[in-house]
XYZ file of C-alpha atoms in Angstrom:
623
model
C 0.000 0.000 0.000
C 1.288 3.755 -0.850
C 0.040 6.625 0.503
C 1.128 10.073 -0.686
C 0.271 13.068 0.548
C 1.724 16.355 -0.905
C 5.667 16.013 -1.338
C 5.671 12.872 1.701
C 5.125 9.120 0.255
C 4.693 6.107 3.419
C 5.195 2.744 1.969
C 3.533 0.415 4.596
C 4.667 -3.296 3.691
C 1.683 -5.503 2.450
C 2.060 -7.845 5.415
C 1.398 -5.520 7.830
C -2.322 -5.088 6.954
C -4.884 -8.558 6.763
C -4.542 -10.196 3.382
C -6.670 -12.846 2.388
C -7.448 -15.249 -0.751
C -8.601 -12.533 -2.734
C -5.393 -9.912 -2.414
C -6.708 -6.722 -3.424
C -3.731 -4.712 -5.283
C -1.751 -2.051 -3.437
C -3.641 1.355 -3.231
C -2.181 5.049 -3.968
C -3.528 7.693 -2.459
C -2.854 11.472 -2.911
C -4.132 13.760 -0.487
C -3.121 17.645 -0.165
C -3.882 17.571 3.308
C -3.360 15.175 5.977
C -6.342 15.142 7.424
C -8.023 13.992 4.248
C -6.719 10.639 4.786
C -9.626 8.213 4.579
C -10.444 6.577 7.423
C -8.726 2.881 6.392
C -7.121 2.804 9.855
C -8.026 2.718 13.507
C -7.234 6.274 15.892
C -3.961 5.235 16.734
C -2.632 4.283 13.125
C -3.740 7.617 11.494
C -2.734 9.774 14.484
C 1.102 7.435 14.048
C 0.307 8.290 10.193
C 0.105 12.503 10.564
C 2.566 12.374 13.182
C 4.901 10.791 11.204
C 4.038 13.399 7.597
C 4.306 16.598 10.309
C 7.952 15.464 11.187
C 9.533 13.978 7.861
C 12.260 16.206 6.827
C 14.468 16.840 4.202
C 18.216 15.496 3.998
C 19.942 18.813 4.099
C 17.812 19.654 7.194
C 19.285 19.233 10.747
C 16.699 19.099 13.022
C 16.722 21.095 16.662
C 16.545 19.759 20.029
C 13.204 20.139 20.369
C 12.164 18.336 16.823
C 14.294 15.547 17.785
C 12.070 15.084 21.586
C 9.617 12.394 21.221
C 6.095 13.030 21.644
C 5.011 9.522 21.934
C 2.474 9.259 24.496
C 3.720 7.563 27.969
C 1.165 4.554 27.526
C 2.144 4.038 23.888
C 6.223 3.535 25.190
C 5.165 1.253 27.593
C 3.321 -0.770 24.543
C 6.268 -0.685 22.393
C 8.533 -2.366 24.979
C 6.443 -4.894 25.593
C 6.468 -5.627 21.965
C 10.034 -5.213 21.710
C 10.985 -7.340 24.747
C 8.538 -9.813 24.652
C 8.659 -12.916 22.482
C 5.198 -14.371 22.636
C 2.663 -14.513 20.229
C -0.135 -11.512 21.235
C -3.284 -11.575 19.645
C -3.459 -8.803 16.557
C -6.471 -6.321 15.724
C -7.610 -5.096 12.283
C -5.957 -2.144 11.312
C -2.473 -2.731 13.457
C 0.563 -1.315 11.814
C 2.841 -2.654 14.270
C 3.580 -6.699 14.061
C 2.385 -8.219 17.081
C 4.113 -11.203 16.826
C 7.354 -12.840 16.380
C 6.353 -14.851 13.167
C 5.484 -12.115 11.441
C 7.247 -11.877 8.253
C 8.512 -7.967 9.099
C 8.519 -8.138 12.923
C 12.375 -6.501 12.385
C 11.196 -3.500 9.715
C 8.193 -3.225 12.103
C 8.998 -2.487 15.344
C 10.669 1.019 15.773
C 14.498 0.631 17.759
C 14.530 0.833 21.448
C 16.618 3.778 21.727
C 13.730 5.712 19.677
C 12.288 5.108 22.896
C 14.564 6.654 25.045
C 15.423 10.467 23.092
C 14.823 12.765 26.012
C 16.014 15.654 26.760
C 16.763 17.197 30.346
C 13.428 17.326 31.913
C 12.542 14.015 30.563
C 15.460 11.665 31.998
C 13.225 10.670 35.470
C 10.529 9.480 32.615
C 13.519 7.654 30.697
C 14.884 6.060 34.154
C 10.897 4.743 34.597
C 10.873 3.229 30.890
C 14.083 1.570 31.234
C 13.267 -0.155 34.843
C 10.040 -1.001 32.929
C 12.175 -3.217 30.362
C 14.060 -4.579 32.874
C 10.735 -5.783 34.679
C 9.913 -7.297 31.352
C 13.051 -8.783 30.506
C 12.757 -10.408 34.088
C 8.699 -11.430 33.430
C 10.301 -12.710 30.158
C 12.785 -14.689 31.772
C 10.632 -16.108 34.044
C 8.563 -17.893 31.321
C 11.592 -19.231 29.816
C 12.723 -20.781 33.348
C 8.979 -22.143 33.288
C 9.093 -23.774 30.507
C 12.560 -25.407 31.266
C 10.944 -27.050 34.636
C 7.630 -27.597 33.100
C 10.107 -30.093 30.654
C 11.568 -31.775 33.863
C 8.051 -32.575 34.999
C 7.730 -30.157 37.632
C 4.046 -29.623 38.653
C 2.135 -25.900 38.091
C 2.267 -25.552 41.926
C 5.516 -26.399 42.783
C 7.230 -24.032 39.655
C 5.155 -21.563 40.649
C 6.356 -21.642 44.366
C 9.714 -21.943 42.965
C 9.905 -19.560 41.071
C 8.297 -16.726 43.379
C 11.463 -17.454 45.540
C 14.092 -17.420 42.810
C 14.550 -13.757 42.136
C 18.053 -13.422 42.314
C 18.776 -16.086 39.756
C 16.541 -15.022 37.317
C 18.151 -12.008 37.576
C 21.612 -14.026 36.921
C 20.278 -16.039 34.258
C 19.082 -12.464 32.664
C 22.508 -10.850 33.004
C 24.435 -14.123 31.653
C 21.815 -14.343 28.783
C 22.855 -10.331 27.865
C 26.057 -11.070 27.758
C 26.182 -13.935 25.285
C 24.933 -11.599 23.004
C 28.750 -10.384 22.700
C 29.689 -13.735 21.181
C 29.606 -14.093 17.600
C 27.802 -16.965 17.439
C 24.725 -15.612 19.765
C 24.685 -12.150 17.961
C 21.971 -12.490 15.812
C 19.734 -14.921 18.424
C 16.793 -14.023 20.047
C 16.827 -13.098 23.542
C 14.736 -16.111 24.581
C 17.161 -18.849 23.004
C 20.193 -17.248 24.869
C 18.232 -17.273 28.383
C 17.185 -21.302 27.313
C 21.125 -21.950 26.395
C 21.997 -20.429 29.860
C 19.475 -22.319 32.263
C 20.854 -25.484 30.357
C 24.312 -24.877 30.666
C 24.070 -24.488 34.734
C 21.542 -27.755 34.691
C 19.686 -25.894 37.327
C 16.993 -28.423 36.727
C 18.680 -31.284 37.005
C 19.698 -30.121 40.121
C 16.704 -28.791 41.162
C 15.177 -32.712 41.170
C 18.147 -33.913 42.641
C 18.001 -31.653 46.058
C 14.454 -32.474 46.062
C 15.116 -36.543 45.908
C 17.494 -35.487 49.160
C 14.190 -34.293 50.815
C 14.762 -30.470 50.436
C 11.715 -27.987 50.626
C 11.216 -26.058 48.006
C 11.992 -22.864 50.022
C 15.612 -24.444 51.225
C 16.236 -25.504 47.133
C 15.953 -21.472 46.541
C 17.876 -20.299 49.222
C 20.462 -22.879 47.816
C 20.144 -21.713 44.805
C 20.848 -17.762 45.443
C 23.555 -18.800 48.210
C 25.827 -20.757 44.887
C 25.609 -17.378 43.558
C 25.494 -19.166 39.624
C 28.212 -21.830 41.001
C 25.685 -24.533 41.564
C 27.937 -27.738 41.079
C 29.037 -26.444 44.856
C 25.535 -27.557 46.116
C 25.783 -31.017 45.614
C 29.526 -31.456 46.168
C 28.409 -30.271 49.485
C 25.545 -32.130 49.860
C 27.649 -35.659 49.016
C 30.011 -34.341 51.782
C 27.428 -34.128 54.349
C 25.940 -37.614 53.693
C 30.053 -38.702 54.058
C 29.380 -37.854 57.541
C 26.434 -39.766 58.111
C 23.965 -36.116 57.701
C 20.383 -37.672 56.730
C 17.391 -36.676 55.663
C 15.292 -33.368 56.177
C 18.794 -32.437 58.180
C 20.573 -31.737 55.006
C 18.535 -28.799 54.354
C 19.268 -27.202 57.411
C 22.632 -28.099 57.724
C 23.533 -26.519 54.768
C 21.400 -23.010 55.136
C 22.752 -22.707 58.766
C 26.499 -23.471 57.716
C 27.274 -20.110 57.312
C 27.250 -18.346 54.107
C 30.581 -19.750 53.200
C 30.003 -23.292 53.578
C 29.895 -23.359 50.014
C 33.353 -22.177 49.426
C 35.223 -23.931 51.682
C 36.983 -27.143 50.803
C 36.097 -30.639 51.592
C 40.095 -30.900 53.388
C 38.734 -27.499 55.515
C 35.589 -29.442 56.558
C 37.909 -32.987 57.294
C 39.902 -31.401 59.126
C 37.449 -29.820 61.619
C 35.973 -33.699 61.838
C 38.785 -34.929 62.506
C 39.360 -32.332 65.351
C 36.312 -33.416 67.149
C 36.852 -37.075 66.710
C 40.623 -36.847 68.488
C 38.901 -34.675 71.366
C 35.991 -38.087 71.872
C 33.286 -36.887 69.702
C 33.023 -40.216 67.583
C 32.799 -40.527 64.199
C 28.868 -42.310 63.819
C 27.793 -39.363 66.047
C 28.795 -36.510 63.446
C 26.390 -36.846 61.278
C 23.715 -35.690 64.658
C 26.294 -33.242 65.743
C 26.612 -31.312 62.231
C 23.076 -31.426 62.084
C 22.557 -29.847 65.333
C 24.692 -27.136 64.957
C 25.796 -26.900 61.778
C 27.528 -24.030 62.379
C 30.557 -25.520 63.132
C 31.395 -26.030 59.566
C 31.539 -21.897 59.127
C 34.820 -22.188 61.668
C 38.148 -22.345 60.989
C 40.087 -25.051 62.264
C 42.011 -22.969 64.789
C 38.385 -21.449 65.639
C 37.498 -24.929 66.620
C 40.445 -25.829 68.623
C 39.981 -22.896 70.693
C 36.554 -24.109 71.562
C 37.548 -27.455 72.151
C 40.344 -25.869 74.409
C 38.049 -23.854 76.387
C 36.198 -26.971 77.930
C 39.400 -29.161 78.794
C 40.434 -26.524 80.411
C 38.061 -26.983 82.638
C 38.667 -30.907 83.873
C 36.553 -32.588 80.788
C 37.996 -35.248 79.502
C 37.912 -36.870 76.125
C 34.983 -38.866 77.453
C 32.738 -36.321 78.908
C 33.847 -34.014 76.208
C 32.422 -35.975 73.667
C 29.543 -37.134 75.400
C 28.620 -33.148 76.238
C 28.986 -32.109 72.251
C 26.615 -35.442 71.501
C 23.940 -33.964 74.247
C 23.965 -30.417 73.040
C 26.384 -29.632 70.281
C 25.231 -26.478 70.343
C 27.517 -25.545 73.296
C 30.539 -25.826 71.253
C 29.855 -23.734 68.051
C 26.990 -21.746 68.830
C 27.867 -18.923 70.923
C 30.703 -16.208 71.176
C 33.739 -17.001 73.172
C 33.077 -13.685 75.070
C 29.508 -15.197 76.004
C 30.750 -18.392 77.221
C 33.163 -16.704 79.451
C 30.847 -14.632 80.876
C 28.491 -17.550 81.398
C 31.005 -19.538 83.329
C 32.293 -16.667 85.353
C 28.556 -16.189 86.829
C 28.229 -20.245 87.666
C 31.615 -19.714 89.768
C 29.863 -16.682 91.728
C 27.813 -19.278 93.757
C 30.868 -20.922 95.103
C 31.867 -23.283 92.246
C 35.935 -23.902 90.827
C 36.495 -24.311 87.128
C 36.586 -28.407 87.691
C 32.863 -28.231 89.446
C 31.460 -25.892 86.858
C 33.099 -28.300 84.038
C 31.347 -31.259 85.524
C 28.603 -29.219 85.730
C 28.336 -28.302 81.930
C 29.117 -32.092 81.431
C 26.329 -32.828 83.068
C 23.698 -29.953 81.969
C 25.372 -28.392 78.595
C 22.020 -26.603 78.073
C 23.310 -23.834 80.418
C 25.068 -22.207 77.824
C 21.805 -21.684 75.780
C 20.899 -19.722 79.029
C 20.614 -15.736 79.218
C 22.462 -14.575 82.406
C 20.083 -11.093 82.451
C 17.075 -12.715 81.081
C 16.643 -16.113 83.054
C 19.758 -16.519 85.827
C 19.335 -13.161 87.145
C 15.753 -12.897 88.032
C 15.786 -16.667 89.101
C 18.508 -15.879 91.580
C 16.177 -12.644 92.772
C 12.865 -14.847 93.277
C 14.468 -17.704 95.226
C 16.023 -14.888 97.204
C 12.741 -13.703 98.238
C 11.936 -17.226 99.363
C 14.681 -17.169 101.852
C 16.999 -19.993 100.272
C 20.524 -18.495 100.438
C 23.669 -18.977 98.267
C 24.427 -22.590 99.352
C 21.128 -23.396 99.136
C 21.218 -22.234 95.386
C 24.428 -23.734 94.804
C 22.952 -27.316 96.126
C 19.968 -26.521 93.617
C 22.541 -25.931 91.003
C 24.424 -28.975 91.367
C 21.741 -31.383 92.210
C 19.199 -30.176 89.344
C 20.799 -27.707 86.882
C 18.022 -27.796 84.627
C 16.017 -25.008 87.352
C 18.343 -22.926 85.763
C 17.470 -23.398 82.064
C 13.091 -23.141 82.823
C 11.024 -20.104 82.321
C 10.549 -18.799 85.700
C 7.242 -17.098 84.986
C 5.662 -19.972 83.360
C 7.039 -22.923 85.212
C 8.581 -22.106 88.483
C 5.834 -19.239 89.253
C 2.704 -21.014 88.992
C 4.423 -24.095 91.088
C 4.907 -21.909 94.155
C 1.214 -20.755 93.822
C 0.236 -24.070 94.133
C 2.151 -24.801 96.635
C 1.085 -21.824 99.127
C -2.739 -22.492 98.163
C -2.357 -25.835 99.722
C -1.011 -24.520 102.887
C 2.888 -24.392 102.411
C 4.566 -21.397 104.118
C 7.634 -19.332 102.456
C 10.096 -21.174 104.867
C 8.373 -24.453 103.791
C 9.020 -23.838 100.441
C 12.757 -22.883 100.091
C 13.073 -26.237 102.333
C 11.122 -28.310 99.702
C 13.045 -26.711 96.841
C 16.453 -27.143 98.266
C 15.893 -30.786 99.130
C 14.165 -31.684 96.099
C 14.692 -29.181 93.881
C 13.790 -31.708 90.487
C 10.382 -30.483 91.999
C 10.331 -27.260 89.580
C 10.888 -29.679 86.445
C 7.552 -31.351 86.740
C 4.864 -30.493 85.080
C 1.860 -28.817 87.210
C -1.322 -29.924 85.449
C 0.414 -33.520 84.221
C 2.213 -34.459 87.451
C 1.915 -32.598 90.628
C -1.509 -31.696 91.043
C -2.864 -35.572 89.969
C -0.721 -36.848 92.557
C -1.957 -34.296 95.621
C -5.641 -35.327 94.057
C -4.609 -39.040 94.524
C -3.327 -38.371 98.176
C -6.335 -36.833 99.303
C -8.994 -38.904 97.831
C -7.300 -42.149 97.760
C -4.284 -42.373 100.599
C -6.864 -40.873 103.487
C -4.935 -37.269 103.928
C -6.534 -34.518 104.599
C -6.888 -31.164 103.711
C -5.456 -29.818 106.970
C -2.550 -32.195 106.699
C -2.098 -31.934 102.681
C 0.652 -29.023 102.860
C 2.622 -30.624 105.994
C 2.497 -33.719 103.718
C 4.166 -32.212 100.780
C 6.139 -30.541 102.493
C 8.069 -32.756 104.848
C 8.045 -35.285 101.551
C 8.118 -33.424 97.891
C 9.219 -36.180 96.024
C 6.068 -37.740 96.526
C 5.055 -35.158 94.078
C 7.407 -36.993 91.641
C 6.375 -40.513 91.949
C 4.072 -42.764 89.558
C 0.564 -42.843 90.340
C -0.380 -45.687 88.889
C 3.351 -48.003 90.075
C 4.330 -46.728 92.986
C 1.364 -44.569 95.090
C -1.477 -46.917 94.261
C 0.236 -49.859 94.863
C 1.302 -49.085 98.264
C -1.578 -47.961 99.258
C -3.493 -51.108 98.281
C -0.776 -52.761 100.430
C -1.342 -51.191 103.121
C -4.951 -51.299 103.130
C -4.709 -55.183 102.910
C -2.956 -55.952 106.154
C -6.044 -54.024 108.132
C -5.324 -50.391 108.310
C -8.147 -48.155 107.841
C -8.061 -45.207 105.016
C -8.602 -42.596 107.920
C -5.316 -44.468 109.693
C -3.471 -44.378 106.563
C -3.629 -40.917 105.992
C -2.485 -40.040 109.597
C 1.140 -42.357 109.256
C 1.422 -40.900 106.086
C 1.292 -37.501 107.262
C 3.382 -38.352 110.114
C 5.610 -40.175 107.894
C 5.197 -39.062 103.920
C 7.663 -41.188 102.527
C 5.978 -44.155 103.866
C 4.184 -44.404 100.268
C 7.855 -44.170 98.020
C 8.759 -47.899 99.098
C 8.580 -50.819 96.886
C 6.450 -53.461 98.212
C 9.510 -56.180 98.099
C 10.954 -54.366 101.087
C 8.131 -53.561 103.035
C 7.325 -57.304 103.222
C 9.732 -58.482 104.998
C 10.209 -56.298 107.592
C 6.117 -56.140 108.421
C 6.544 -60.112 108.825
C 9.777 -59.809 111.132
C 7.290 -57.329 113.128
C 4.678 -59.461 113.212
C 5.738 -62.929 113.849
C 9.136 -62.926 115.293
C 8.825 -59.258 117.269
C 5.337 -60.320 118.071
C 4.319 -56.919 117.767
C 0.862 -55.629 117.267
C -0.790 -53.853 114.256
C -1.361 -50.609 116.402
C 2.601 -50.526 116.915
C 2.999 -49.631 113.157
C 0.237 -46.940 113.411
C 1.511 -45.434 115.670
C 5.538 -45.237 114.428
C 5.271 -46.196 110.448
C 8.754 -44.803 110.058
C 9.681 -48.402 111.264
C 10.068 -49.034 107.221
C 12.255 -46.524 107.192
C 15.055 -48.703 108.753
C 17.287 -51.358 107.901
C 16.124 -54.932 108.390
C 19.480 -56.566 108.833
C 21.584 -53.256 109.907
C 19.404 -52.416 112.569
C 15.906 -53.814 113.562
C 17.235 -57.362 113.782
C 20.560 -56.796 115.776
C 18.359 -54.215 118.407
C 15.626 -56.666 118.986
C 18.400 -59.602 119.790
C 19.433 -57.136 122.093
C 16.404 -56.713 123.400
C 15.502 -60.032 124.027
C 18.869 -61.141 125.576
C 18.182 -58.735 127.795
C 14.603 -59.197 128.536
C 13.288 -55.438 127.539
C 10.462 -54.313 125.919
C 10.293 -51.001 124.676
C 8.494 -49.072 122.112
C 9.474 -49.282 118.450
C 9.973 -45.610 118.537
C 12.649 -46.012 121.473
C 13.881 -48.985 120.212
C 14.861 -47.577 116.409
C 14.668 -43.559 116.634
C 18.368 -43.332 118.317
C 21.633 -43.586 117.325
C 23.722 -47.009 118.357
C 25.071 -45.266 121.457
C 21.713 -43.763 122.806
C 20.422 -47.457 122.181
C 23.274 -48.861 124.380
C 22.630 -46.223 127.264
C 19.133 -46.823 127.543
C 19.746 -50.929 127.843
C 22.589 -50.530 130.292
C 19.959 -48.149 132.427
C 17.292 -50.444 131.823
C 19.335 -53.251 132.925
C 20.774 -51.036 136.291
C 16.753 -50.228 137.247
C 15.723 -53.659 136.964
C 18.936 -55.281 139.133
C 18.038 -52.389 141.926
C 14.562 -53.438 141.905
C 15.476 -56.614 142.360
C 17.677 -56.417 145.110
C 15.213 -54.176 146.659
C 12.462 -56.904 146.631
C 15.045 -59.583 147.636
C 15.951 -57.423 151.046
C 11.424 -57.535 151.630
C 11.703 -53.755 150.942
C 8.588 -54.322 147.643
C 8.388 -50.299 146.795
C 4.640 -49.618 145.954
C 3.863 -50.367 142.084
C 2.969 -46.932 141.168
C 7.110 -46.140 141.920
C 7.760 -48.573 138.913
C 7.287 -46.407 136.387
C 7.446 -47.854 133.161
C 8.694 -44.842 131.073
C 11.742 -45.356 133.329
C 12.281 -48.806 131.599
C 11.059 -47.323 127.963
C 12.344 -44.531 127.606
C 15.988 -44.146 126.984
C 18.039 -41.745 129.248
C 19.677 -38.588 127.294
């Protein structure tokens, strides 16, 4: 088709309007003014048609700044990049005289050059910095769809690419900047944008890899952060990866222990990384426990090796030995490579305050490595204030410390707080309490709701104690509060039951004597038969003094009542087993004295009148 109008002639190429079977031939048309163009074009084609006759100039003439500033409408750039940028097939109108598609026959002659786009002058340049992020986002949108297509061809579902992919934006960006820059070689000079971006994502065999890490159990959101961390070098991935299995890392762990390495676990060398294993295997870490070491800390594998040694140092120093060294790292490997030197130090400094050497707070951290996970301002501090309050002094904490160190790693305000509630509500005073927690201070590491308040519930409904007598009862015995309902408490009180005591009975010995119900049925046995058969002793007698389990069958009750019997004394269990060995002595050599002077008394006809004979003379040992 030509169109001429006055001295200007536009030669649009035959393509660019619809042809059909029936061509029609091309059509001249002369017009003396623009405007009397007919109307064989939509608005924007005759406004691009006038637009284009106002400006064409002569060869001799140079046009001015202001000629050469584009007046192409904002909106209408924006439409030209995308056709420029994109290479997907649009749908066309009637009328277009732009191609719309790649396959068009003239899509080069078509399309006007980008840096038509871009003639500015001064005041424009914040307008041409907006266009040119524009076709960046594009280029990127553009890349996107080629990355698509590239896992939609390694059978990747919609979902997961599309999860992927929202995560990826750093290595599109990559594979956008790598696909530019092929353009430079001679071979890739004339390609399309779209075949360089394909030949780059197939070079790096991102894909490939990409089904790989996700046969090793990676989530899609670790494969990404992978993926930026190689930073294009993604062979590093799965040498790492194989090196981690090497040491016995498995499953979902792999993930984690390579996004927590550090970000230059990728860099370093597999000799840097068998080095530091080899490090913690002389020192009694073993070699099958890596693999759950380097998975629990995985930042050890962002040290250096003299980093390492330093660490490993730092608890030797202390009295560890290989042994409890290694068995410490296996408990909480954390304490080794996951906190500051500085904030180790300080940590072990404030464990010596309470009266603890270096060798006590090594055992210590042998014993209890979660300490170091511990905030001295944020836990030890205001756990040192409360029990304070309470009235249990430095020793006291110190005892708590070494006897249960995990009080020291709980939340005080939702485990230790709530404990002490319960325990004043049931009749425990403050004195009470700083008794029960330095004796039993594994107390504060049961649960409330699962453990303590099912077995007070069991001791009043079931064991006879009453409500008066509940606090006494927990606290002259706390670790009842840490014994099995259902194996220990219930079975002894069945036992008990059976040989004739009433419930009401029950709960009086054991709130004279708590621990009564913490011993195994095997021992009580015995010594109830001994008291029964050979002592000849009644039923009441163990009412009245149940600690008589308390003692030692062979190592004391035995070897007293021989004593007893040689001698031809009776006395009171209480008086016969609440005394030490030379109290018991006294009190049969007085017995013995008392009974030779009333003899001899009655022998001389002298009989003293029965109410002298006081039997709590003959019962009742002498102090």
């Amino acid at each position: 088709m030509l169109l001429s109008c006055q001295n200007h002639t536009l030669y649009l190429p035959y393509s660019s309007t619809h042809s059909s079977k029936n061509s029609r031939p091309n059509i001249i048309i002369n017009c003396q003014n623009p405007n009397d163009i007919p109307r064989r074009h939509n608005s924007k084609s005759t406004s691009f048609l006038i637009h284009h006759l106002s400006h064409k100039n002569s060869d001799n003439h140079h046009p001015s700044p202001t000629e050469l500033q584009d007046p192409t409408p904002h909106e209408e750039k924006v439409k030209l990049l995308e056709l420029s940028l994109v290479r997907k097939r649009t749908p066309q109108f009637p009328g277009s005289i732009y191609a719309q598609s790649p396959t068009d026959s003239d899509v080069g002659s078509s399309l006007p050059p980008l840096r038509t786009l871009f003639r500015s002058s001064g005041d424009d340049e914040e307008e041409e910095e907006v266009m040119i992020m524009k076709a960046l986002g594009i280029r990127r949108k553009v890349t996107q769809e080629v990355f698509k297509e590239a896992m939609r061809k390694g059978k990747f579902g919609i979902t997961y690419i599309e999860n992927l992919v929202s995560r990826l934006g750093g290595f599109i960006d990559y594979v956008m900047i790598e696909a530019a820059n092929l353009k430079r070689l001679p071979q890739y000079s004339q390609s399309t944008f779209n075949l360089r971006a394909k030949t780059v994502i197939e070079d790096s065999q991102v894909v490939q890899l990409i089904r790989w890490l996700k046969h090793n159990s990676l989530s899609y959101p670790q494969i990404a952060k992978l993926v930026m961390m190689s930073r294009g070098k993604l062979e590093s991935i799965r040498n790492r990866i194989e090196w981690l299995k090497s040491v016995h890392v498995k499953g979902d762990f792999i993930g984690e222990a390579m996004l927590k390495g550090g970000d230059n676990i990728l860099l370093r060398s597999d000799q840097e990384l068998d080095e530091i294993v080899e490090c913690l295997e002389s020192n009694g870490v073993r070699r099958e426990w890596m693999g759950y070491v380097v998975s629990r800390c995985p930042k050890l594998l962002s040290y250096s090796l003299e980093e390492v040694k330093i660490r490993v140092q730092f608890y030797l120093d202390m009295g560890l030995d290989e042994k409890d060294f290694g068995t410490m790292v296996f408990d909480f490997p954390k304490a080794l490579g996951n906190y500051t030197m500085e904030e180790m130090n300080r940590k072990v400094d404030y464990l010596k305050e309470f009266g603890l050497d270096s060798k006590d707070v090594g055992k210590l951290l042998a014993f209890r490595p979660q300490l170091m996970a511990c905030s001295i301002e944020e836990q030890w501090k205001p756990l040192v204030k409360y029990l304070y309050y309470y009235g249990i002094t430095r020793d006291g904490m110190k005892r708590m410390l070494t006897i249960k160190p995990m009080v020291f790693c709980v939340d005080l305000e939702m485990t230790i707080v709530p404990k002490v509630k319960f325990f004043q509500d049931l009749g425990v005073r403050n004195d009470g309490i700083a008794n029960m927690l330095v004796k039993f201070p594994t107390l504060l590491t049961y649960s409330l709701y699962k453990k303590i308040r099912p077995v007070v519930i069991f001791l009043m409904t079931k064991a006879g104690v009453t409500e008066e007598s509940i606090g006494k009862v927990v606290a002259l015995g706390p670790e009842l509060l840490g014994c099995s309902i259902v194996h220990k408490l219930e079975v002894n009180v069945k036992y008990h039951l059976s040989l004739g005591i009433r419930l009401r009975q029950l709960g009086e010995m054991v709130a004279d004597f708590p621990m009564l119900l913490r011993y195994n049925i095997d021992v009580l046995r015995p010594k109830y038969t001994y008291l029964r058969k050979t002592m000849v002793r009644t039923l009441q007698d163990l009412i009245e003094f149940p600690r008589f389990f308390s003692y030692s069958l062979e190592g004391r009750i035995i070897p007293r009542h021989k004593v007893l019997v040689e001698n031809q004394i009776n006395v009171k269990l209480k008086c016969m087993l609440a005394c030490t060995d030379e109290e018991f002595n006294k009190m049969v050599k007085n017995t013995i004295r008392k009974r030779h002077k009333f003899q001899s008394t009655v022998m001389k006809g002298d009989t003293p009148h029965p109410q002298s004979l006081d039997t709590g003379d003959i019962t009742t040992p002498q102090t």
